[in-house]
CSV table of C-alpha atoms and ligand atoms in Angstrom, one decimal:
chain,number,residue,atom,x,y,z
A,1,MET,CA,105.0,77.1,99.0
A,2,LEU,CA,106.1,80.1,100.6
A,3,MET,CA,105.9,79.3,104.1
A,4,ASN,CA,105.6,76.8,107.1
A,5,ASP,CA,103.2,77.1,109.6
A,6,ILE,CA,105.4,77.2,112.6
A,7,SER,CA,103.4,77.5,116.0
A,8,PRO,CA,104.2,80.8,118.0
A,9,ALA,CA,102.2,80.2,121.4
A,10,SER,CA,102.8,77.5,121.9
A,11,THR,CA,106.0,77.3,123.8
A,12,LEU,CA,106.6,80.5,125.7
A,13,VAL,CA,104.0,80.6,129.1
A,14,ALA,CA,103.9,83.0,132.1
A,15,ASP,CA,106.3,81.7,134.6
A,16,GLN,CA,103.7,81.0,137.8
A,17,GLN,CA,106.3,80.9,139.6
A,18,ALA,CA,107.3,84.9,139.7
A,19,PRO,CA,105.3,87.0,141.3
A,20,LEU,CA,102.6,89.1,139.9
A,21,ARG,CA,103.9,92.5,138.7
A,22,ARG,CA,102.1,95.7,137.2
A,23,VAL,CA,103.5,97.7,134.0
A,24,LEU,CA,103.0,100.7,132.6
A,25,ILE,CA,104.0,101.6,128.8
A,26,GLU,CA,103.6,105.3,128.0
A,27,THR,CA,103.5,105.0,124.0
A,28,TRP,CA,104.1,108.2,122.3
A,29,GLY,CA,104.7,108.8,118.5
A,30,CYS,CA,103.9,106.1,115.3
A,31,GLN,CA,102.7,103.0,114.5
A,32,MET,CA,105.9,101.2,115.0
A,33,ASN,CA,106.1,102.5,118.5
A,34,VAL,CA,102.6,101.1,119.5
A,35,ALA,CA,103.5,97.6,118.0
A,36,ASP,CA,107.1,98.0,120.0
A,37,SER,CA,104.5,98.6,122.9
A,38,GLU,CA,102.5,95.7,122.3
A,39,ARG,CA,106.2,93.2,122.2
A,40,MET,CA,107.0,94.4,125.0
A,41,LEU,CA,103.6,93.8,126.9
A,42,ALA,CA,104.1,90.3,125.7
A,43,LEU,CA,107.9,89.3,127.0
A,44,LEU,CA,107.3,90.5,130.0
A,45,ALA,CA,103.8,88.8,130.5
A,46,THR,CA,106.7,85.9,130.3
A,47,ASP,CA,108.0,87.3,133.6
A,48,ASN,CA,104.3,87.6,135.4
A,49,TYR,CA,103.9,91.2,134.8
A,50,GLN,CA,100.4,92.8,134.3
A,51,ALA,CA,99.6,96.1,132.2
A,52,THR,CA,98.4,98.9,134.3
A,53,LEU,CA,97.5,102.5,133.3
A,54,VAL,CA,97.9,104.2,136.9
A,55,PRO,CA,101.4,104.9,137.5
A,56,GLU,CA,101.3,104.4,141.6
A,57,GLU,CA,100.3,100.8,141.1
A,58,ALA,CA,103.0,99.6,138.4
A,59,ASP,CA,106.5,98.2,139.3
A,60,LEU,CA,107.7,99.1,136.4
A,61,ILE,CA,107.3,102.1,133.6
A,62,ILE,CA,108.2,102.3,130.3
A,63,LEU,CA,108.6,105.3,128.5
A,64,ASN,CA,108.3,104.3,125.0
A,65,THR,CA,109.7,107.2,123.1
A,66,CYS,CA,109.1,109.2,119.8
A,67,HIS,CA,112.1,110.9,118.2
A,68,ILE,CA,110.7,111.9,115.0
A,69,ARG,CA,109.5,115.6,116.1
A,70,GLU,CA,111.4,118.7,118.1
A,71,LYS,CA,112.1,118.6,121.9
A,72,ALA,CA,111.7,115.2,122.4
A,73,ARG,CA,114.7,114.7,124.9
A,74,HIS,CA,113.2,117.4,126.9
A,75,LYS,CA,109.7,115.5,126.6
A,76,VAL,CA,111.2,112.2,128.3
A,77,VAL,CA,113.3,114.8,130.6
A,78,SER,CA,110.1,116.3,131.9
A,79,ARG,CA,108.2,113.2,132.1
A,80,LEU,CA,111.2,112.0,134.2
A,81,GLY,CA,110.7,114.3,136.4
A,82,ARG,CA,106.8,113.9,137.5
A,83,LEU,CA,107.5,109.9,137.8
A,84,GLN,CA,110.8,110.4,140.4
A,85,GLU,CA,107.9,111.2,143.0
A,86,LEU,CA,106.6,108.0,142.7
A,87,ARG,CA,110.2,106.7,144.2
A,88,HIS,CA,109.4,108.1,147.1
A,89,THR,CA,106.5,105.9,147.9
A,90,ASN,CA,107.8,102.6,146.1
A,91,LYS,CA,111.2,102.3,146.3
A,92,ASP,CA,111.6,98.8,143.9
A,93,LEU,CA,109.8,100.8,141.2
A,94,THR,CA,112.0,99.8,138.0
A,95,ILE,CA,112.0,103.1,135.5
A,96,ALA,CA,112.9,102.6,131.7
A,97,VAL,CA,113.0,104.6,128.5
A,98,THR,CA,112.5,102.5,125.1
A,99,GLY,CA,112.4,103.7,121.7
A,100,CYS,CA,114.1,106.3,119.3
A,101,VAL,CA,115.0,108.7,122.2
A,102,ALA,CA,116.7,105.8,124.3
A,103,GLN,CA,118.7,104.7,120.6
A,104,ALA,CA,119.5,108.8,119.7
A,105,GLU,CA,120.1,109.8,123.8
A,106,GLY,CA,120.1,106.4,125.4
A,107,LYS,CA,124.0,107.5,126.6
A,108,SER,CA,123.8,111.0,128.1
A,109,LEU,CA,120.0,110.3,129.0
A,110,LEU,CA,121.2,107.6,131.7
A,111,ALA,CA,124.1,109.3,132.8
A,112,SER,CA,122.6,112.3,133.9
A,113,HIS,CA,118.8,111.6,135.4
A,114,ALA,CA,116.7,109.2,137.3
A,115,ILE,CA,116.5,105.7,134.8
A,116,ASP,CA,117.3,102.5,135.4
A,117,ILE,CA,117.4,100.9,131.8
A,118,ILE,CA,117.9,102.5,128.3
A,119,VAL,CA,116.6,99.8,125.4
A,120,GLY,CA,116.5,101.2,121.7
A,121,PRO,CA,113.9,99.7,119.4
A,122,GLY,CA,116.6,97.0,118.0
A,123,LYS,CA,117.1,95.3,121.5
A,124,ILE,CA,113.5,94.9,123.1
A,125,ALA,CA,114.1,91.4,123.3
A,126,GLU,CA,116.9,92.4,126.1
A,127,LEU,CA,114.3,94.1,128.2
A,128,PRO,CA,113.1,91.4,130.4
A,129,ALA,CA,116.4,90.3,131.5
A,130,LEU,CA,117.5,93.8,132.2
A,131,VAL,CA,114.4,94.5,133.8
A,132,ALA,CA,114.8,91.3,136.2
A,133,ASN,CA,118.6,91.7,136.6
A,134,HIS,CA,117.7,95.5,137.9
A,135,LYS,CA,114.6,94.1,140.4
A,136,GLN,CA,117.4,91.4,142.1
A,137,TRP,CA,120.8,93.7,142.2
A,138,LYS,CA,119.8,97.7,140.8
A,139,GLN,CA,121.9,97.4,138.2
A,140,LYS,CA,122.0,100.1,135.6
A,141,ALA,CA,121.5,99.2,132.3
A,142,ILE,CA,121.8,100.2,128.7
A,143,ALA,CA,121.2,98.0,125.3
A,144,ILE,CA,121.3,100.0,122.2
A,145,GLY,CA,122.3,99.4,118.8
A,146,PHE,CA,121.2,96.6,116.1
A,147,SER,CA,122.1,93.3,115.5
A,148,LYS,CA,121.2,92.1,111.9
A,149,ALA,CA,122.2,88.3,112.5
A,150,GLU,CA,119.9,88.1,115.7
A,151,LEU,CA,116.8,88.5,112.8
A,152,LEU,CA,117.1,86.1,110.4
A,153,ASP,CA,116.8,82.8,112.1
A,154,PRO,CA,113.3,82.8,114.2
A,155,ALA,CA,114.0,79.6,115.6
A,156,ASP,CA,117.3,81.6,117.5
A,157,GLN,CA,115.7,82.1,120.7
A,158,THR,CA,117.5,85.0,120.6
A,159,CYS,CA,116.3,86.1,117.7
A,160,GLN,CA,114.7,90.1,117.9
A,161,LYS,CA,111.2,89.3,116.9
A,162,SER,CA,111.0,85.4,117.7
A,163,ALA,CA,108.1,83.0,116.5
A,164,LEU,CA,109.0,81.6,119.9
A,165,GLU,CA,107.8,85.0,121.6
A,166,PRO,CA,103.8,84.6,122.5
A,167,PRO,CA,101.0,87.1,120.5
A,168,PRO,CA,100.4,89.8,122.7
A,169,SER,CA,97.8,89.7,124.8
A,170,LEU,CA,94.6,91.7,123.5
A,171,GLU,CA,93.2,92.7,127.3
A,172,GLY,CA,93.1,95.8,127.4
A,173,LYS,CA,93.5,96.7,123.2
A,174,ASN,CA,91.3,97.0,120.3
A,175,PRO,CA,90.8,93.2,119.6
A,176,VAL,CA,89.1,93.4,116.0
A,177,ALA,CA,92.7,95.5,114.2
A,178,ARG,CA,96.6,94.6,115.4
A,179,PHE,CA,99.8,95.9,113.8
A,180,VAL,CA,102.4,93.4,112.8
A,181,THR,CA,105.9,95.2,112.3
A,182,ILE,CA,107.6,93.8,108.6
A,183,GLN,CA,110.2,95.2,108.9
A,184,GLN,CA,112.7,97.8,111.1
A,185,GLY,CA,115.2,100.7,109.7
A,186,CYS,CA,115.5,102.5,106.8
A,187,ASN,CA,118.0,102.6,103.8
A,188,ASN,CA,117.6,105.8,102.4
A,189,PHE,CA,118.7,108.7,104.2
A,190,CYS,CA,116.1,111.8,103.2
A,191,THR,CA,117.5,114.3,104.8
A,192,PHE,CA,115.2,115.8,107.1
A,193,CYS,CA,114.8,112.2,108.9
A,194,VAL,CA,116.0,110.8,111.9
A,195,VAL,CA,115.0,107.1,111.3
A,196,PRO,CA,117.9,105.8,110.0
A,197,PHE,CA,119.8,106.7,112.6
A,198,THR,CA,117.6,105.6,115.4
A,199,ARG,CA,116.3,102.8,114.1
A,200,GLY,CA,119.7,101.6,111.7
A,201,SER,CA,119.7,100.1,108.5
A,202,GLU,CA,116.6,98.2,107.3
A,203,ILE,CA,116.2,94.2,108.3
A,204,SER,CA,113.0,92.5,107.1
A,205,LEU,CA,111.4,89.4,109.2
A,206,ARG,CA,111.1,86.6,107.6
A,207,PRO,CA,108.0,85.5,105.8
A,208,ARG,CA,107.4,82.0,108.1
A,209,THR,CA,108.2,84.6,110.9
A,210,ILE,CA,105.3,87.0,109.8
A,211,ARG,CA,103.3,84.7,108.4
A,212,ALA,CA,102.9,82.8,112.2
A,213,GLU,CA,102.3,86.3,114.2
A,214,VAL,CA,99.8,87.2,112.0
A,215,ALA,CA,98.1,83.8,112.1
A,216,ALA,CA,98.1,83.9,116.0
A,217,MET,CA,96.5,87.0,116.2
A,218,LEU,CA,93.7,86.2,113.8
A,219,ALA,CA,93.4,82.8,115.9
A,220,GLN,CA,92.2,85.3,118.8
A,221,GLY,CA,89.2,86.5,116.5
A,222,VAL,CA,91.6,89.6,115.2
A,223,LYS,CA,90.1,90.5,111.7
A,224,GLU,CA,92.2,93.3,110.3
A,225,ILE,CA,95.7,93.4,110.1
A,226,THR,CA,98.2,96.4,109.1
A,227,LEU,CA,101.8,95.6,108.4
A,228,LEU,CA,104.3,98.1,109.2
A,229,GLY,CA,107.4,99.0,108.0
A,230,GLN,CA,109.3,102.9,107.4
A,231,ASN,CA,109.8,101.7,103.9
A,232,VAL,CA,107.1,98.7,103.4
A,233,ASN,CA,107.8,98.3,99.5
A,234,SER,CA,111.4,97.3,100.1
A,235,TYR,CA,110.4,94.6,101.9
A,236,GLY,CA,112.4,91.4,101.2
A,237,HIS,CA,115.5,93.2,99.4
A,238,ASP,CA,118.2,92.9,102.2
A,239,LEU,CA,117.1,88.5,102.6
A,240,LEU,CA,117.5,88.2,98.9
A,241,ALA,CA,121.0,89.7,99.7
A,242,ALA,CA,122.0,88.2,102.4
A,243,SER,CA,121.2,84.3,100.3
A,244,SER,CA,120.0,83.2,103.6
A,245,PRO,CA,117.2,80.7,104.5
A,246,ALA,CA,115.0,83.7,104.5
A,247,GLY,CA,115.7,84.6,101.4
A,248,GLU,CA,115.6,81.4,99.7
A,249,GLU,CA,112.0,81.5,101.0
A,250,LEU,CA,111.3,84.3,99.3
A,251,LEU,CA,112.9,83.1,96.2
A,252,ALA,CA,110.5,80.5,96.2
A,253,ALA,CA,108.9,83.5,93.6
A,254,PRO,CA,111.6,84.8,92.0
A,255,GLU,CA,109.6,87.2,89.3
A,256,GLU,CA,107.5,88.6,92.4
A,257,GLN,CA,109.0,91.4,94.4
A,258,PRO,CA,108.8,90.1,97.7
A,259,PHE,CA,106.5,92.3,99.1
A,260,VAL,CA,104.0,91.4,96.9
A,261,ALA,CA,104.5,87.6,97.2
A,262,LEU,CA,104.1,88.0,101.1
A,263,LEU,CA,100.8,89.9,100.5
A,264,LYS,CA,99.5,87.2,98.6
A,265,ASP,CA,100.3,84.5,100.9
A,266,LEU,CA,98.9,86.6,103.9
A,267,VAL,CA,96.0,87.4,102.5
A,268,THR,CA,94.6,83.3,101.7
A,269,LEU,CA,95.4,83.4,106.2
A,270,PRO,CA,91.2,82.6,107.2
A,271,GLY,CA,89.3,84.8,109.2
A,272,LEU,CA,91.6,87.7,107.9
A,273,GLU,CA,88.9,90.3,106.8
A,274,SER,CA,91.4,93.6,106.0
A,275,LEU,CA,95.1,93.8,105.3
A,276,ARG,CA,96.6,96.9,105.6
A,277,PHE,CA,100.5,98.5,105.5
A,278,THR,CA,102.4,101.3,106.2
A,279,THR,CA,104.6,103.5,105.2
A,280,SER,CA,105.8,103.3,101.1
A,281,ASN,CA,108.6,105.3,100.2
A,282,PRO,CA,106.8,106.4,96.5
A,283,HIS,CA,110.5,105.6,95.1
A,284,ASP,CA,110.4,102.1,95.9
A,285,MET,CA,106.3,101.8,94.6
A,286,THR,CA,106.0,99.8,91.6
A,287,ALA,CA,103.2,98.8,89.4
A,288,GLU,CA,103.2,95.4,90.4
A,289,LEU,CA,102.0,95.8,93.6
A,290,ALA,CA,99.2,98.8,92.7
A,291,ALA,CA,97.9,96.1,90.2
A,292,LEU,CA,97.1,93.7,93.0
A,293,PHE,CA,94.5,95.7,94.5
A,294,ALA,CA,93.1,95.4,91.3
A,295,THR,CA,92.2,91.6,92.2
A,296,GLU,CA,92.6,91.4,95.8
A,297,ALA,CA,89.6,93.1,97.8
A,298,LYS,CA,91.1,92.1,101.2
A,299,LEU,CA,93.8,95.4,100.5
A,300,GLY,CA,90.8,97.6,100.7
A,301,LYS,CA,90.4,100.7,98.5
A,302,HIS,CA,93.4,103.3,100.4
A,303,TYR,CA,96.5,104.2,100.2
A,304,HIS,CA,98.6,106.0,102.2
A,305,LEU,CA,101.4,107.3,100.2
A,306,PRO,CA,103.9,110.0,101.7
A,307,LEU,CA,104.8,112.8,99.0
A,308,GLN,CA,106.2,115.3,101.3
A,309,SER,CA,106.8,118.5,98.8
A,310,GLY,CA,104.7,119.2,95.5
A,311,SER,CA,108.2,121.1,94.8
A,312,ASP,CA,110.4,119.1,92.8
A,313,ARG,CA,113.4,121.6,94.2
A,314,ILE,CA,112.2,120.9,97.8
A,315,LEU,CA,111.8,117.2,96.8
A,316,GLN,CA,115.5,116.7,95.6
A,317,ALA,CA,117.0,119.0,98.4
A,318,MET,CA,115.3,116.6,100.6
A,319,LYS,CA,116.8,113.1,98.9
A,320,ARG,CA,113.5,111.7,98.3
A,321,LYS,CA,114.4,109.9,94.9
A,322,VAL,CA,111.5,111.0,92.8
A,323,THR,CA,109.8,114.1,91.3
A,324,ARG,CA,106.2,114.9,91.4
A,325,ALA,CA,105.9,113.7,87.9
A,326,ASP,CA,107.2,109.9,89.2
A,327,TYR,CA,104.8,110.5,92.6
A,328,LEU,CA,101.6,111.0,90.2
A,329,SER,CA,102.1,108.2,88.1
A,330,LYS,CA,102.2,106.3,90.6
A,331,ILE,CA,99.5,107.7,92.0
A,332,SER,CA,97.7,106.8,88.8
A,333,TRP,CA,98.8,103.2,88.7
A,334,LEU,CA,96.4,102.9,92.0
A,335,ARG,CA,93.7,104.4,90.3
A,336,GLN,CA,93.9,102.2,87.3
A,337,ALA,CA,94.1,99.5,89.7
A,338,VAL,CA,91.1,101.0,91.4
A,339,PRO,CA,89.1,104.1,90.3
A,340,ASP,CA,87.8,105.3,94.0
A,341,MET,CA,91.0,104.4,95.3
A,342,ALA,CA,91.0,107.0,98.3
A,343,LEU,CA,94.7,108.2,99.1
A,344,SER,CA,96.0,110.3,101.8
A,345,THR,CA,99.7,111.6,102.2
A,346,ASP,CA,102.2,112.8,104.9
A,347,LEU,CA,103.6,116.8,103.9
A,348,ILE,CA,106.2,119.0,105.4
A,349,VAL,CA,106.0,122.3,104.7
A,350,GLY,CA,109.0,125.2,105.4
A,351,PHE,CA,111.4,122.9,104.9
A,352,PRO,CA,114.9,124.8,104.4
A,353,GLY,CA,114.8,127.1,101.1
A,354,GLU,CA,111.3,126.7,100.6
A,355,SER,CA,110.1,129.4,98.6
A,356,ASP,CA,107.1,130.7,98.2
A,357,GLU,CA,106.1,129.1,94.6
A,358,ASP,CA,107.5,126.0,96.1
A,359,PHE,CA,104.8,125.9,99.2
A,360,ALA,CA,102.3,126.8,95.7
A,361,ASP,CA,103.8,123.2,94.0
A,362,THR,CA,102.4,121.6,97.3
A,363,LEU,CA,99.3,123.2,97.7
A,364,SER,CA,98.7,122.7,93.7
A,365,ILE,CA,98.9,118.8,94.8
A,366,LEU,CA,96.3,118.8,97.2
A,367,ALA,CA,93.9,120.3,94.8
A,368,GLU,CA,95.3,117.5,91.9
A,369,VAL,CA,95.3,114.2,94.4
A,370,ARG,CA,92.1,115.3,96.5
A,371,TYR,CA,93.4,113.4,99.7
A,372,SER,CA,90.9,111.6,101.4
A,373,PHE,CA,93.6,112.8,104.2
A,374,VAL,CA,96.6,114.3,105.1
A,375,PHE,CA,99.2,114.1,108.1
A,376,ALA,CA,101.1,118.0,108.0
A,377,PHE,CA,103.4,119.2,110.0
A,378,THR,CA,106.2,121.7,109.9
A,379,TYR,CA,109.8,121.1,109.0
A,380,SER,CA,111.6,119.8,112.6
A,381,PRO,CA,115.4,120.0,112.2
A,382,ARG,CA,116.7,117.2,114.0
A,383,LYS,CA,119.9,116.1,115.2
A,384,GLY,CA,122.8,114.3,112.7
A,385,THR,CA,120.6,114.8,109.9
A,386,ALA,CA,121.7,116.6,106.4
A,387,ALA,CA,118.8,119.4,106.4
A,388,ILE,CA,120.1,121.0,110.0
A,389,ARG,CA,123.3,121.9,108.2
A,390,PHE,CA,121.1,123.9,105.1
A,391,LYS,CA,121.4,127.6,105.1
A,392,GLU,CA,117.5,128.8,104.4
A,393,GLN,CA,116.0,127.6,107.0
A,394,VAL,CA,112.7,128.8,107.1
A,395,PRO,CA,111.5,131.4,110.1
A,396,GLU,CA,108.8,130.1,112.4
A,397,ALA,CA,106.2,132.4,111.9
A,398,ILE,CA,106.0,131.5,108.1
A,399,LYS,CA,106.4,127.7,108.5
A,400,GLN,CA,103.0,127.9,110.9
A,401,GLU,CA,101.1,130.6,108.5
A,402,ARG,CA,101.7,127.5,105.8
A,403,LEU,CA,100.6,125.0,107.9
A,404,ARG,CA,97.5,127.0,108.7
A,405,ARG,CA,96.7,127.6,104.9
A,406,LEU,CA,97.4,123.3,103.8
A,407,ASN,CA,95.4,122.3,106.5
A,408,LEU,CA,92.4,124.8,105.4
A,409,LEU,CA,92.5,124.1,102.0
A,410,GLN,CA,93.1,120.1,102.9
A,411,ASP,CA,90.0,120.3,105.6
A,412,GLN,CA,87.6,121.7,102.8
A,413,ILE,CA,88.3,118.8,100.5
A,414,THR,CA,88.1,116.1,103.0
A,415,LEU,CA,85.0,117.3,103.5
A,416,GLU,CA,83.8,117.2,100.4
A,417,GLU,CA,85.3,113.9,100.1
A,418,ASN,CA,83.2,112.6,102.9
A,419,GLN,CA,80.1,114.7,101.9
A,420,ALA,CA,80.4,112.4,98.5
A,421,GLU,CA,79.9,109.6,100.4
A,422,VAL,CA,76.5,110.2,101.4
A,423,GLY,CA,74.2,108.3,100.2
A,424,LYS,CA,76.3,105.1,99.1
A,425,ILE,CA,76.2,101.8,100.6
A,426,ARG,CA,79.8,100.8,101.9
A,427,GLN,CA,81.9,98.2,103.9
A,428,VAL,CA,82.1,98.8,106.6
A,429,LEU,CA,84.3,96.5,109.0
A,430,VAL,CA,83.5,97.3,112.3
A,431,HIS,CA,86.4,98.4,115.0
A,432,TYR,CA,85.2,99.2,118.5
A,433,ARG,CA,82.2,100.4,120.9
A,434,SER,CA,82.2,104.1,122.1
A,435,ARG,CA,82.9,104.2,125.2
A,436,LYS,CA,81.0,107.5,126.5
A,437,ASN,CA,77.4,106.5,124.7
A,438,PRO,CA,77.4,102.5,123.9
A,439,LEU,CA,75.0,103.0,121.2
A,440,TYR,CA,77.8,103.7,119.3
A,441,PHE,CA,80.5,101.9,117.5
A,442,TYR,CA,82.9,102.9,114.8
A,443,GLY,CA,84.6,101.0,111.8
A,444,ARG,CA,86.2,101.6,108.9
A,445,THR,CA,85.0,101.2,105.4
A,446,GLU,CA,87.2,99.7,102.9
A,447,HIS,CA,88.5,103.4,101.8
A,448,TYR,CA,90.0,103.3,105.1
A,449,ARG,CA,86.9,106.5,106.1
A,450,LEU,CA,86.0,106.8,110.0
A,451,VAL,CA,82.5,105.7,110.4
A,452,ARG,CA,79.9,105.9,113.4
A,453,ILE,CA,77.5,103.7,113.3
A,454,ARG,CA,74.6,103.4,115.7
A,455,SER,CA,73.5,100.0,116.9
A,456,ASP,CA,71.8,98.3,119.2
A,457,GLN,CA,73.6,95.2,118.8
A,458,GLU,CA,76.9,94.1,119.6
A,459,ILE,CA,78.6,94.2,115.9
A,460,ARG,CA,82.4,95.1,116.8
A,461,GLY,CA,84.3,92.3,114.3
A,462,GLN,CA,81.4,92.3,111.8
A,463,VAL,CA,81.9,93.1,108.1
A,464,LEU,CA,78.8,95.5,107.8
A,465,GLY,CA,77.3,96.5,103.7
A,466,LEU,CA,76.3,100.4,105.6
A,467,THR,CA,74.3,102.9,103.6
A,468,ILE,CA,76.5,106.3,104.6
A,469,LEU,CA,73.8,108.7,106.4
A,470,ALA,CA,75.9,112.1,106.8
A,471,ALA,CA,78.8,112.9,106.9
A,472,ASN,CA,81.6,115.7,108.5
A,473,LYS,CA,85.2,116.5,107.8
A,474,ILE,CA,86.1,114.0,111.1
A,475,ALA,CA,83.7,111.0,110.1
A,476,LEU,CA,80.7,109.2,108.2
A,477,ALA,CA,77.3,108.2,109.7
A,478,ALA,CA,75.2,104.9,109.5
A,479,GLU,CA,72.7,103.3,111.3
A,480,TYR,CA,72.6,99.8,111.6
B,1,LIG,S1,112.0,106.4,103.9
B,1,LIG,FE1,110.8,107.6,105.8
B,1,LIG,S2,112.0,106.6,107.0
B,1,LIG,FE2,113.6,106.4,105.4
B,1,LIG,S3,115.0,108.2,105.6
B,1,LIG,FE3,112.9,108.6,104.4
B,1,LIG,S4,111.0,109.8,105.3
B,1,LIG,FE4,113.2,108.5,106.8
């Protein structure tokens, strides 16, 4: 038996003695931040905080920040400037900065700006106590850094993501699809990336903690879970190395890749319709994982495999540890498992030293793989990373022109791939109803394509077999 059930929801409840307070969380950046914001809300709910979207109502404002793009600090400082006005009418307001900017630049931000609390991604469990302290004593506080030992035992109440935490409330959230973080940090040090510096080295949550959180969400009616990590394919390797009790849980299936074992276990949970994950480093992606898609329908028919560049020279400069040929062979594993597998990727254009030929290699891989969608960005130098010191920085105008050409080509491919869906019957999990027009719902096919569905019945949370009637580059259209 791989994992044991534990009961996460039963032990922490809202402190009914505490006054009702309101918290506004502004979340920037990736899905990891979305999951962290939900976790902060769940933790603060035990001190009777309820979410609000209105800054004037808030007793606590949290900016959950992203450091992946340039000018991250500038963006935070600018937002803080506007929030200071609220202090004129609300003397008790607490302002906290969390996320990757807090981790990377928290010390100098706290010294120079009107922030009360700084909390890095590795210290979220400390947030409620720091907020309570600030409310009582008006003490500024900073909690940054990473603490591995706390993570390994979910019975420990200081655990960074303890199984004793309540599951996040579904109020105001998508009640059908939710994120669950399975791993923090990254050990790879790609030369452009700030994540290993802001989120630390890889820390996997133990399997039974993840299982309990997923089970709690499913019990609330959630149908789709997306597992989050910077490098999910290497999930569990740190637990094995630590020879901890969690490692022993993984070793219950010694012949399997820990991430594959985790997926195989989670798909057995009752109520789960769809299990997705992001993000994968192609270096750690295995044939074993690709093969699982052939037998496990709940994993769907879509894989997001970040490439970053189609040029071997640039991949080497990025320290991605794969060649173009390695990457394409992993794509072929996936398409052997599921011949019509939809693929998506991340690409960077204008990395230092990228020549016209290197960029042409990136364009050619779009045509070769025919991705269903691509997240493409211009290279943005990040403090502390190796690539900021590379000599041949590409001028901004060239980066922008390459991005424009890449997006033009990919838009055409996305349109053609979507139009090829017209007339087919696809299984669609319906996620939410349009706020503007209640006759329209939105869902995702097993290939992760967005579908707009016209229906005069309530269909949220259902898996429907729908004929695709039309398509543009954004979405497919169907009726129920
Ligand atoms: S694998 Fe991803 S998160 Fe890790 S350093 Fe590379 S780009 Fe950053």
